[in-house]
Amino acid sequence: MSRPPGRKQENHKISRELFVLTYGALVAQLCKDYEKDEDVNICLDRMGYGIGIRLIDDFLARSAVKKCRSYSETVDMIAQVAFKMYLGVTASVSCSSAAGNEFSLILDKNPLVDFVEELPAERASLCYCNLLCGVIRGALEMVHLAAEVTFLQDRLKGDAVTEIGITFLRKAEDRKHRRN
């Protein structure tokens, strides 16, 4: 039996929509479980970190990418390949430091908020998509790149774009292994 053309694309869209709806239910439950937004943000980051440390193996196997030689190559790989592979979107990248260790990923469209209109007024400090920060941080750590990952702007909070900041915590030359 043959499959009708376009069937795989349709299943992928259904899977993404199911993930987005499930994610929304998860955040709603965490908001019920925790009174403080900061506790929800921490929980989402921890969950994302756990996903990221496991997801990197799948990413490396499926994408067949070569080793990145710089922080900018790494961030470009996240923006162009990883986001496309797992979220179906690409992000633009900007470097915000002369040292070349601080970058911003700018998402014009964030699929995790497809079914969210706005955050409730009492949840103003909630970082709804903080799971993404944890995923990126966990995946980077598994390839031996310590980084701080935070939301800088969020459309759900009235900003023009969704912006994720990545700051690599070590200088590029610190990553080289030297024999004594």
GROMACS .gro file of N, CA and C in nm:
model
  540
    1MET      N    1   0.084  -0.118   0.000
    1MET     CA    2   0.000   0.000   0.000
    1MET      C    3   0.089   0.124   0.000
    2SER      N    4   0.046   0.222  -0.070
    2SER     CA    5   0.123   0.346  -0.073
    2SER      C    6   0.052   0.453   0.010
    3ARG      N    7   0.132   0.543   0.060
    3ARG     CA    8   0.078   0.654   0.138
    3ARG      C    9   0.045   0.770   0.045
    4PRO      N   10  -0.059   0.841   0.077
    4PRO     CA   11  -0.089   0.960  -0.004
    4PRO      C   12   0.021   1.064   0.014
    5PRO      N   13   0.054   1.139  -0.091
    5PRO     CA   14   0.157   1.242  -0.078
    5PRO      C   15   0.115   1.346   0.026
    6GLY      N   16   0.216   1.396   0.102
    6GLY     CA   17   0.187   1.499   0.201
    6GLY      C   18   0.146   1.444   0.336
    7ARG      N   19   0.137   1.314   0.350
    7ARG     CA   20   0.093   1.253   0.475
    7ARG      C   21   0.192   1.280   0.590
    8LYS      N   22   0.322   1.270   0.560
    8LYS     CA   23   0.422   1.291   0.663
    8LYS      C   24   0.415   1.435   0.716
    9GLN      N   25   0.399   1.532   0.628
    9GLN     CA   26   0.388   1.673   0.667
    9GLN      C   27   0.268   1.692   0.760
   10GLU      N   28   0.157   1.628   0.727
   10GLU     CA   29   0.036   1.640   0.807
   10GLU      C   30   0.058   1.581   0.947
   11ASN      N   31   0.122   1.465   0.955
   11ASN     CA   32   0.149   1.404   1.085
   11ASN      C   33   0.243   1.489   1.167
   12HIS      N   34   0.342   1.552   1.103
   12HIS     CA   35   0.435   1.638   1.173
   12HIS      C   36   0.362   1.758   1.234
   13LYS      N   37   0.268   1.815   1.158
   13LYS     CA   38   0.192   1.929   1.207
   13LYS      C   39   0.103   1.888   1.324
   14ILE      N   40   0.043   1.773   1.316
   14ILE     CA   41  -0.041   1.724   1.425
   14ILE      C   42   0.045   1.701   1.549
   15SER      N   43   0.162   1.643   1.533
   15SER     CA   44   0.251   1.619   1.647
   15SER      C   45   0.292   1.749   1.712
   16ARG      N   46   0.325   1.850   1.633
   16ARG     CA   47   0.364   1.980   1.688
   16ARG      C   48   0.248   2.044   1.763
   17GLU      N   49   0.128   2.039   1.705
   17GLU     CA   50   0.011   2.097   1.772
   17GLU      C   51  -0.020   2.024   1.902
   18LEU      N   52  -0.007   1.892   1.901
   18LEU     CA   53  -0.028   1.815   2.023
   18LEU      C   54   0.074   1.854   2.128
   19PHE      N   55   0.200   1.870   2.089
   19PHE     CA   56   0.304   1.912   2.182
   19PHE      C   57   0.272   2.050   2.241
   20VAL      N   58   0.231   2.144   2.156
   20VAL     CA   59   0.202   2.280   2.202
   20VAL      C   60   0.085   2.280   2.300
   21LEU      N   61  -0.019   2.203   2.269
   21LEU     CA   62  -0.133   2.195   2.360
   21LEU      C   63  -0.095   2.127   2.492
   22THR      N   64  -0.016   2.022   2.484
   22THR     CA   65   0.029   1.953   2.604
   22THR      C   66   0.118   2.045   2.688
   23TYR      N   67   0.204   2.121   2.621
   23TYR     CA   68   0.289   2.215   2.693
   23TYR      C   69   0.206   2.319   2.766
   24GLY      N   70   0.103   2.370   2.701
   24GLY     CA   71   0.014   2.467   2.765
   24GLY      C   72  -0.053   2.410   2.888
   25ALA      N   73  -0.095   2.284   2.880
   25ALA     CA   74  -0.157   2.218   2.996
   25ALA      C   75  -0.054   2.200   3.108
   26LEU      N   76   0.069   2.169   3.072
   26LEU     CA   77   0.176   2.154   3.171
   26LEU      C   78   0.199   2.285   3.245
   27VAL      N   79   0.212   2.395   3.171
   27VAL     CA   80   0.235   2.525   3.234
   27VAL      C   81   0.116   2.563   3.323
   28ALA      N   82  -0.004   2.537   3.276
   28ALA     CA   83  -0.123   2.567   3.356
   28ALA      C   84  -0.122   2.488   3.487
   29GLN      N   85  -0.083   2.361   3.481
   29GLN     CA   86  -0.078   2.279   3.602
   29GLN      C   87   0.031   2.330   3.698
   30LEU      N   88   0.145   2.368   3.643
   30LEU     CA   89   0.252   2.422   3.728
   30LEU      C   90   0.208   2.552   3.795
   31CYS      N   91   0.130   2.631   3.725
   31CYS     CA   92   0.079   2.755   3.784
   31CYS      C   93  -0.017   2.725   3.899
   32LYS      N   94  -0.089   2.615   3.890
   32LYS     CA   95  -0.176   2.573   4.000
   32LYS      C   96  -0.095   2.519   4.117
   33ASP      N   97   0.014   2.448   4.085
   33ASP     CA   98   0.096   2.385   4.188
   33ASP      C   99   0.184   2.483   4.264
   34TYR      N  100   0.228   2.588   4.197
   34TYR     CA  101   0.319   2.685   4.258
   34TYR      C  102   0.254   2.823   4.263
   35GLU      N  103   0.263   2.888   4.376
   35GLU     CA  104   0.207   3.022   4.389
   35GLU      C  105   0.292   3.127   4.320
   36LYS      N  106   0.425   3.112   4.331
   36LYS     CA  107   0.516   3.213   4.277
   36LYS      C  108   0.557   3.180   4.133
   37ASP      N  109   0.556   3.283   4.051
   37ASP     CA  110   0.600   3.266   3.911
   37ASP      C  111   0.744   3.220   3.904
   38GLU      N  112   0.828   3.268   3.994
   38GLU     CA  113   0.969   3.230   3.992
   38GLU      C  114   0.985   3.080   4.011
   39ASP      N  115   0.901   3.018   4.094
   39ASP     CA  116   0.906   2.873   4.114
   39ASP      C  117   0.867   2.799   3.986
   40VAL      N  118   0.767   2.850   3.916
   40VAL     CA  119   0.726   2.791   3.788
   40VAL      C  120   0.840   2.805   3.686
   41ASN      N  121   0.901   2.923   3.682
   41ASN     CA  122   1.011   2.947   3.588
   41ASN      C  123   1.127   2.851   3.615
   42ILE      N  124   1.160   2.831   3.741
   42ILE     CA  125   1.269   2.739   3.778
   42ILE      C  126   1.234   2.597   3.738
   43CYS      N  127   1.110   2.557   3.763
   43CYS     CA  128   1.066   2.422   3.729
   43CYS      C  129   1.071   2.399   3.578
   44LEU      N  130   1.026   2.495   3.500
   44LEU     CA  131   1.030   2.484   3.354
   44LEU      C  132   1.174   2.476   3.304
   45ASP      N  133   1.262   2.556   3.363
   45ASP     CA  134   1.403   2.552   3.324
   45ASP      C  135   1.464   2.416   3.356
   46ARG      N  136   1.434   2.362   3.473
   46ARG     CA  137   1.487   2.231   3.511
   46ARG      C  138   1.436   2.121   3.418
   47MET      N  139   1.308   2.127   3.386
   47MET     CA  140   1.251   2.028   3.293
   47MET      C  141   1.318   2.039   3.156
   48GLY      N  142   1.335   2.161   3.108
   48GLY     CA  143   1.399   2.183   2.980
   48GLY      C  144   1.543   2.134   2.980
   49TYR      N  145   1.612   2.157   3.090
   49TYR     CA  146   1.751   2.111   3.103
   49TYR      C  147   1.757   1.959   3.087
   50GLY      N  148   1.667   1.890   3.154
   50GLY     CA  149   1.661   1.743   3.143
   50GLY      C  150   1.633   1.698   3.000
   51ILE      N  151   1.547   1.770   2.931
   51ILE     CA  152   1.518   1.738   2.791
   51ILE      C  153   1.641   1.765   2.706
   52GLY      N  154   1.707   1.877   2.728
   52GLY     CA  155   1.822   1.916   2.649
   52GLY      C  156   1.937   1.818   2.658
   53ILE      N  157   1.963   1.764   2.779
   53ILE     CA  158   2.075   1.671   2.791
   53ILE      C  159   2.046   1.539   2.721
   54ARG      N  160   1.920   1.509   2.699
   54ARG     CA  161   1.885   1.388   2.625
   54ARG      C  162   1.866   1.415   2.476
   55LEU      N  163   1.820   1.533   2.443
   55LEU     CA  164   1.788   1.568   2.305
   55LEU      C  165   1.913   1.586   2.219
   56ILE      N  166   2.024   1.621   2.279
   56ILE     CA  167   2.145   1.647   2.200
   56ILE      C  168   2.189   1.522   2.123
   57ASP      N  169   2.175   1.405   2.181
   57ASP     CA  170   2.211   1.282   2.109
   57ASP      C  171   2.126   1.265   1.984
   58ASP      N  172   1.996   1.287   1.997
   58ASP     CA  173   1.906   1.277   1.883
   58ASP      C  174   1.942   1.382   1.778
   59PHE      N  175   1.971   1.503   1.822
   59PHE     CA  176   2.006   1.610   1.729
   59PHE      C  177   2.132   1.575   1.651
   60LEU      N  178   2.236   1.531   1.722
   60LEU     CA  179   2.363   1.500   1.655
   60LEU      C  180   2.347   1.382   1.558
   61ALA      N  181   2.266   1.284   1.595
   61ALA     CA  182   2.245   1.168   1.508
   61ALA      C  183   2.163   1.204   1.384
   62ARG      N  184   2.058   1.281   1.402
   62ARG     CA  185   1.968   1.312   1.291
   62ARG      C  186   2.018   1.423   1.199
   63SER      N  187   2.095   1.515   1.253
   63SER     CA  188   2.136   1.630   1.172
   63SER      C  189   2.269   1.606   1.100
   64ALA      N  190   2.350   1.515   1.150
   64ALA     CA  191   2.481   1.485   1.091
   64ALA      C  192   2.566   1.611   1.074
   65VAL      N  193   2.559   1.701   1.171
   65VAL     CA  194   2.638   1.824   1.165
   65VAL      C  195   2.782   1.795   1.207
   66LYS      N  196   2.870   1.878   1.159
   66LYS     CA  197   3.011   1.867   1.196
   66LYS      C  198   3.035   1.951   1.321
   67LYS      N  199   3.150   1.931   1.383
   67LYS     CA  200   3.185   2.004   1.504
   67LYS      C  201   3.192   2.154   1.476
   68CYS      N  202   3.128   2.232   1.561
   68CYS     CA  203   3.133   2.377   1.548
   68CYS      C  204   3.266   2.428   1.602
   69ARG      N  205   3.325   2.523   1.532
   69ARG     CA  206   3.457   2.575   1.569
   69ARG      C  207   3.450   2.702   1.652
   70SER      N  208   3.334   2.763   1.662
   70SER     CA  209   3.323   2.888   1.737
   70SER      C  210   3.184   2.897   1.801
   71TYR      N  211   3.173   2.992   1.892
   71TYR     CA  212   3.043   3.016   1.955
   71TYR      C  213   2.940   3.061   1.851
   72SER      N  214   2.982   3.143   1.756
   72SER     CA  215   2.887   3.192   1.656
   72SER      C  216   2.837   3.078   1.568
   73GLU      N  217   2.924   2.983   1.532
   73GLU     CA  218   2.879   2.865   1.456
   73GLU      C  219   2.780   2.783   1.538
   74THR      N  220   2.807   2.769   1.666
   74THR     CA  221   2.718   2.693   1.754
   74THR      C  222   2.580   2.757   1.761
   75VAL      N  223   2.577   2.887   1.780
   75VAL     CA  224   2.448   2.957   1.789
   75VAL      C  225   2.375   2.952   1.655
   76ASP      N  226   2.447   2.966   1.545
   76ASP     CA  227   2.384   2.953   1.413
   76ASP      C  228   2.323   2.814   1.394
   77MET      N  229   2.392   2.713   1.443
   77MET     CA  230   2.341   2.575   1.433
   77MET      C  231   2.211   2.561   1.513
   78ILE      N  232   2.207   2.619   1.631
   78ILE     CA  233   2.085   2.616   1.712
   78ILE      C  234   1.972   2.686   1.639
   79ALA      N  235   2.001   2.807   1.589
   79ALA     CA  236   1.898   2.889   1.525
   79ALA      C  237   1.845   2.831   1.395
   80GLN      N  238   1.936   2.782   1.310
   80GLN     CA  239   1.896   2.738   1.177
   80GLN      C  240   1.858   2.591   1.167
   81VAL      N  241   1.926   2.505   1.243
   81VAL     CA  242   1.902   2.362   1.230
   81VAL      C  243   1.815   2.308   1.343
   82ALA      N  244   1.855   2.330   1.468
   82ALA     CA  245   1.782   2.272   1.581
   82ALA      C  246   1.641   2.327   1.593
   83PHE      N  247   1.625   2.459   1.586
   83PHE     CA  248   1.491   2.516   1.597
   83PHE      C  249   1.403   2.468   1.482
   84LYS      N  250   1.458   2.458   1.362
   84LYS     CA  251   1.382   2.410   1.247
   84LYS      C  252   1.342   2.263   1.266
   85MET      N  253   1.437   2.183   1.316
   85MET     CA  254   1.413   2.041   1.332
   85MET      C  255   1.306   2.011   1.438
   86TYR      N  256   1.310   2.082   1.549
   86TYR     CA  257   1.222   2.048   1.661
   86TYR      C  258   1.100   2.138   1.676
   87LEU      N  259   1.109   2.264   1.629
   87LEU     CA  260   0.996   2.355   1.643
   87LEU      C  261   0.937   2.401   1.510
   88GLY      N  262   1.007   2.371   1.401
   88GLY     CA  263   0.956   2.409   1.270
   88GLY      C  264   0.974   2.556   1.237
   89VAL      N  265   1.061   2.626   1.310
   89VAL     CA  266   1.088   2.768   1.285
   89VAL      C  267   1.239   2.789   1.285
   90THR      N  268   1.282   2.900   1.228
   90THR     CA  269   1.423   2.938   1.239
   90THR      C  270   1.430   3.069   1.315
   91ALA      N  271   1.543   3.093   1.375
   91ALA     CA  272   1.564   3.216   1.450
   91ALA      C  273   1.675   3.295   1.383
   92SER      N  274   1.671   3.425   1.399
   92SER     CA  275   1.783   3.506   1.353
   92SER      C  276   1.878   3.525   1.472
   93VAL      N  277   2.004   3.548   1.440
   93VAL     CA  278   2.108   3.555   1.543
   93VAL      C  279   2.174   3.691   1.538
   94SER      N  280   2.200   3.746   1.656
   94SER     CA  281   2.282   3.867   1.663
   94SER      C  282   2.381   3.850   1.777
   95CYS      N  283   2.500   3.900   1.756
   95CYS     CA  284   2.605   3.895   1.857
   95CYS      C  285   2.604   4.030   1.929
   96SER      N  286   2.600   4.026   2.062
   96SER     CA  287   2.586   4.151   2.135
   96SER      C  288   2.706   4.183   2.223
   97SER      N  289   2.821   4.119   2.195
   97SER     CA  290   2.940   4.152   2.274
   97SER      C  291   3.063   4.152   2.186
   98ALA      N  292   3.156   4.239   2.221
   98ALA     CA  293   3.282   4.246   2.148
   98ALA      C  294   3.364   4.119   2.168
   99ALA      N  295   3.348   4.055   2.284
   99ALA     CA  296   3.422   3.932   2.315
   99ALA      C  297   3.371   3.814   2.232
  100GLY      N  298   3.253   3.826   2.173
  100GLY     CA  299   3.197   3.719   2.090
  100GLY      C  300   3.142   3.603   2.169
  101ASN      N  301   3.099   3.627   2.293
  101ASN     CA  302   3.043   3.519   2.373
  101ASN      C  303   2.898   3.543   2.414
  102GLU      N  304   2.837   3.652   2.369
  102GLU     CA  305   2.697   3.681   2.400
  102GLU      C  306   2.618   3.695   2.271
  103PHE      N  307   2.510   3.617   2.262
  103PHE     CA  308   2.429   3.614   2.141
  103PHE      C  309   2.281   3.623   2.175
  104SER      N  310   2.204   3.665   2.079
  104SER     CA  311   2.058   3.665   2.092
  104SER      C  312   1.998   3.584   1.979
  105LEU      N  313   1.904   3.498   2.015
  105LEU     CA  314   1.823   3.426   1.917
  105LEU      C  315   1.689   3.498   1.912
  106ILE      N  316   1.652   3.546   1.796
  106ILE     CA  317   1.528   3.622   1.783
  106ILE      C  318   1.428   3.541   1.701
  107LEU      N  319   1.316   3.512   1.765
  107LEU     CA  320   1.210   3.434   1.701
  107LEU      C  321   1.097   3.529   1.659
  108ASP      N  322   1.069   3.534   1.531
  108ASP     CA  323   0.954   3.611   1.485
  108ASP      C  324   0.825   3.538   1.519
  109LYS      N  325   0.833   3.404   1.519
  109LYS     CA  326   0.717   3.321   1.550
  109LYS      C  327   0.762   3.215   1.650
  110ASN      N  328   0.691   3.206   1.760
  110ASN     CA  329   0.720   3.107   1.863
  110ASN      C  330   0.604   3.008   1.868
  111PRO      N  331   0.623   2.887   1.818
  111PRO     CA  332   0.511   2.792   1.813
  111PRO      C  333   0.458   2.750   1.950
  112LEU      N  334   0.536   2.766   2.056
  112LEU     CA  335   0.487   2.728   2.188
  112LEU      C  336   0.373   2.818   2.237
  113VAL      N  337   0.358   2.934   2.177
  113VAL     CA  338   0.253   3.026   2.220
  113VAL      C  339   0.140   3.038   2.118
  114ASP      N  340   0.131   2.942   2.025
  114ASP     CA  341   0.028   2.946   1.921
  114ASP      C  342  -0.114   2.956   1.979
  115PHE      N  343  -0.137   2.893   2.092
  115PHE     CA  344  -0.272   2.889   2.149
  115PHE      C  345  -0.284   2.975   2.275
  116VAL      N  346  -0.189   3.066   2.295
  116VAL     CA  347  -0.190   3.154   2.412
  116VAL      C  348  -0.210   3.297   2.364
  117GLU      N  349  -0.310   3.363   2.418
  117GLU     CA  350  -0.335   3.501   2.378
  117GLU      C  351  -0.253   3.598   2.460
  118GLU      N  352  -0.259   3.583   2.592
  118GLU     CA  353  -0.181   3.668   2.682
  118GLU      C  354  -0.172   3.602   2.818
  119LEU      N  355  -0.074   3.646   2.894
  119LEU     CA  356  -0.059   3.594   3.029
  119LEU      C  357  -0.158   3.665   3.121
  120PRO      N  358  -0.212   3.595   3.221
  120PRO     CA  359  -0.299   3.662   3.318
  120PRO      C  360  -0.222   3.771   3.392
  121ALA      N  361  -0.288   3.876   3.432
  121ALA     CA  362  -0.223   3.989   3.500
  121ALA      C  363  -0.149   3.944   3.626
  122GLU      N  364  -0.204   3.848   3.698
  122GLU     CA  365  -0.140   3.801   3.821
  122GLU      C  366  -0.018   3.713   3.794
  123ARG      N  367   0.008   3.679   3.669
  123ARG     CA  368   0.123   3.598   3.630
  123ARG      C  369   0.219   3.678   3.541
  124ALA      N  370   0.233   3.805   3.569
  124ALA     CA  371   0.315   3.895   3.486
  124ALA      C  372   0.462   3.856   3.481
  125SER      N  373   0.514   3.794   3.587
  125SER     CA  374   0.657   3.758   3.586
  125SER      C  375   0.681   3.614   3.541
  126LEU      N  376   0.575   3.546   3.495
  126LEU     CA  377   0.590   3.411   3.443
  126LEU      C  378   0.665   3.414   3.309
  127CYS      N  379   0.763   3.330   3.297
  127CYS     CA  380   0.835   3.315   3.170
  127CYS      C  381   0.782   3.186   3.106
  128TYR      N  382   0.673   3.200   3.031
  128TYR     CA  383   0.595   3.088   2.980
  128TYR      C  384   0.679   2.986   2.904
  129CYS      N  385   0.773   3.031   2.827
  129CYS     CA  386   0.854   2.941   2.742
  129CYS      C  387   0.991   2.912   2.801
  130ASN      N  388   1.006   2.923   2.931
  130ASN     CA  389   1.135   2.904   2.995
  130ASN      C  390   1.192   2.764   2.972
  131LEU      N  391   1.108   2.671   2.932
  131LEU     CA  392   1.154   2.537   2.897
  131LEU      C  393   1.261   2.544   2.788
  132LEU      N  394   1.245   2.635   2.692
  132LEU     CA  395   1.342   2.648   2.583
  132LEU      C  396   1.480   2.685   2.634
  133CYS      N  397   1.486   2.772   2.733
  133CYS     CA  398   1.615   2.811   2.791
  133CYS      C  399   1.684   2.690   2.852
  134GLY      N  400   1.609   2.609   2.924
  134GLY     CA  401   1.666   2.490   2.985
  134GLY      C  402   1.712   2.390   2.880
  135VAL      N  403   1.634   2.373   2.774
  135VAL     CA  404   1.672   2.279   2.666
  135VAL      C  405   1.805   2.322   2.605
  136ILE      N  406   1.817   2.449   2.572
  136ILE     CA  407   1.941   2.499   2.510
  136ILE      C  408   2.058   2.483   2.606
  137ARG      N  409   2.039   2.521   2.732
  137ARG     CA  410   2.146   2.511   2.831
  137ARG      C  411   2.190   2.367   2.851
  138GLY      N  412   2.095   2.274   2.862
  138GLY     CA  413   2.127   2.132   2.880
  138GLY      C  414   2.200   2.074   2.760
  139ALA      N  415   2.154   2.106   2.640
  139ALA     CA  416   2.219   2.054   2.519
  139ALA      C  417   2.361   2.109   2.506
  140LEU      N  418   2.378   2.237   2.534
  140LEU     CA  419   2.512   2.295   2.526
  140LEU      C  420   2.606   2.234   2.629
  141GLU      N  421   2.554   2.209   2.747
  141GLU     CA  422   2.638   2.149   2.851
  141GLU      C  423   2.686   2.010   2.810
  142MET      N  424   2.603   1.936   2.740
  142MET     CA  425   2.642   1.801   2.697
  142MET      C  426   2.750   1.802   2.591
  143VAL      N  427   2.770   1.914   2.524
  143VAL     CA  428   2.881   1.926   2.430
  143VAL      C  429   2.991   2.015   2.490
  144HIS      N  430   2.992   2.020   2.622
  144HIS     CA  431   3.096   2.087   2.702
  144HIS      C  432   3.103   2.237   2.681
  145LEU      N  433   2.987   2.300   2.667
  145LEU     CA  434   2.979   2.446   2.655
  145LEU      C  435   2.888   2.499   2.766
  146ALA      N  436   2.947   2.553   2.870
  146ALA     CA  437   2.868   2.611   2.978
  146ALA      C  438   2.812   2.744   2.930
  147ALA      N  439   2.683   2.764   2.953
  147ALA     CA  440   2.619   2.887   2.907
  147ALA      C  441   2.506   2.927   3.000
  148GLU      N  442   2.481   3.055   3.002
  148GLU     CA  443   2.364   3.109   3.072
  148GLU      C  444   2.263   3.144   2.963
  149VAL      N  445   2.141   3.095   2.979
  149VAL     CA  446   2.039   3.116   2.876
  149VAL      C  447   1.915   3.177   2.943
  150THR      N  448   1.873   3.293   2.895
  150THR     CA  449   1.759   3.363   2.955
  150THR      C  450   1.672   3.428   2.847
  151PHE      N  451   1.547   3.453   2.883
  151PHE     CA  452   1.460   3.529   2.794
  151PHE      C  453   1.487   3.676   2.814
  152LEU      N  454   1.511   3.746   2.705
  152LEU     CA  455   1.535   3.890   2.711
  152LEU      C  456   1.410   3.968   2.674
  153GLN      N  457   1.333   3.914   2.577
  153GLN     CA  458   1.208   3.975   2.536
  153GLN      C  459   1.107   3.864   2.511
  154ASP      N  460   0.981   3.896   2.530
  154ASP     CA  461   0.877   3.796   2.513
  154ASP      C  462   0.751   3.862   2.458
  155ARG      N  463   0.703   3.809   2.346
  155ARG     CA  464   0.580   3.865   2.287
  155ARG      C  465   0.461   3.856   2.381
  156LEU      N  466   0.460   3.753   2.464
  156LEU     CA  467   0.349   3.739   2.559
  156LEU      C  468   0.347   3.852   2.662
  157LYS      N  469   0.459   3.921   2.675
  157LYS     CA  470   0.468   4.032   2.770
  157LYS      C  471   0.465   4.167   2.699
  158GLY      N  472   0.425   4.166   2.571
  158GLY     CA  473   0.409   4.289   2.496
  158GLY      C  474   0.529   4.335   2.416
  159ASP      N  475   0.637   4.257   2.417
  159ASP     CA  476   0.755   4.293   2.338
  159ASP      C  477   0.729   4.265   2.190
  160ALA      N  478   0.808   4.329   2.106
  160ALA     CA  479   0.789   4.316   1.961
  160ALA      C  480   0.829   4.178   1.910
  161VAL      N  481   0.927   4.114   1.975
  161VAL     CA  482   0.976   3.983   1.933
  161VAL      C  483   1.000   3.897   2.057
  162THR      N  484   1.028   3.770   2.030
  162THR     CA  485   1.073   3.680   2.136
  162THR      C  486   1.224   3.668   2.119
  163GLU      N  487   1.297   3.701   2.225
  163GLU     CA  488   1.443   3.701   2.218
  163GLU      C  489   1.501   3.621   2.334
  164ILE      N  490   1.586   3.526   2.299
  164ILE     CA  491   1.654   3.442   2.397
  164ILE      C  492   1.801   3.480   2.396
  165GLY      N  493   1.855   3.513   2.513
  165GLY     CA  494   1.995   3.549   2.525
  165GLY      C  495   2.079   3.429   2.567
  166ILE      N  496   2.192   3.411   2.499
  166ILE     CA  497   2.286   3.304   2.533
  166ILE      C  498   2.421   3.368   2.562
  167THR      N  499   2.471   3.346   2.682
  167THR     CA  500   2.604   3.394   2.720
  167THR      C  501   2.690   3.273   2.751
  168PHE      N  502   2.794   3.253   2.672
  168PHE     CA  503   2.888   3.144   2.698
  168PHE      C  504   2.977   3.187   2.813
  169LEU      N  505   2.995   3.099   2.910
  169LEU     CA  506   3.061   3.137   3.035
  169LEU      C  507   3.212   3.121   3.034
  170ARG      N  508   3.266   3.055   2.936
  170ARG     CA  509   3.411   3.040   2.926
  170ARG      C  510   3.460   3.103   2.797
  171LYS      N  511   3.581   3.150   2.800
  171LYS     CA  512   3.642   3.203   2.678
  171LYS      C  513   3.669   3.087   2.584
  172ALA      N  514   3.672   3.115   2.455
  172ALA     CA  515   3.692   3.010   2.354
  172ALA      C  516   3.821   2.933   2.379
  173GLU      N  517   3.928   3.000   2.420
  173GLU     CA  518   4.055   2.930   2.441
  173GLU      C  519   4.052   2.841   2.565
  174ASP      N  520   3.958   2.863   2.657
  174ASP     CA  521   3.944   2.777   2.775
  174ASP      C  522   3.895   2.639   2.738
  175ARG      N  523   3.835   2.624   2.623
  175ARG     CA  524   3.778   2.496   2.582
  175ARG      C  525   3.886   2.400   2.531
  176LYS      N  526   4.000   2.450   2.494
  176LYS     CA  527   4.105   2.365   2.440
  176LYS      C  528   4.166   2.281   2.553
  177HIS      N  529   4.187   2.157   2.527
  177HIS     CA  530   4.247   2.069   2.625
  177HIS      C  531   4.398   2.067   2.603
  178ARG      N  532   4.471   2.091   2.709
  178ARG     CA  533   4.617   2.091   2.700
  178ARG      C  534   4.672   1.979   2.786
  179ARG      N  535   4.776   1.917   2.736
  179ARG     CA  536   4.843   1.813   2.814
  179ARG      C  537   4.950   1.875   2.901
  180ASN      N  538   4.965   1.826   3.021
  180ASN     CA  539   5.069   1.875   3.112
  180ASN      C  540   5.197   1.798   3.096
   0.00000   0.00000   0.00000
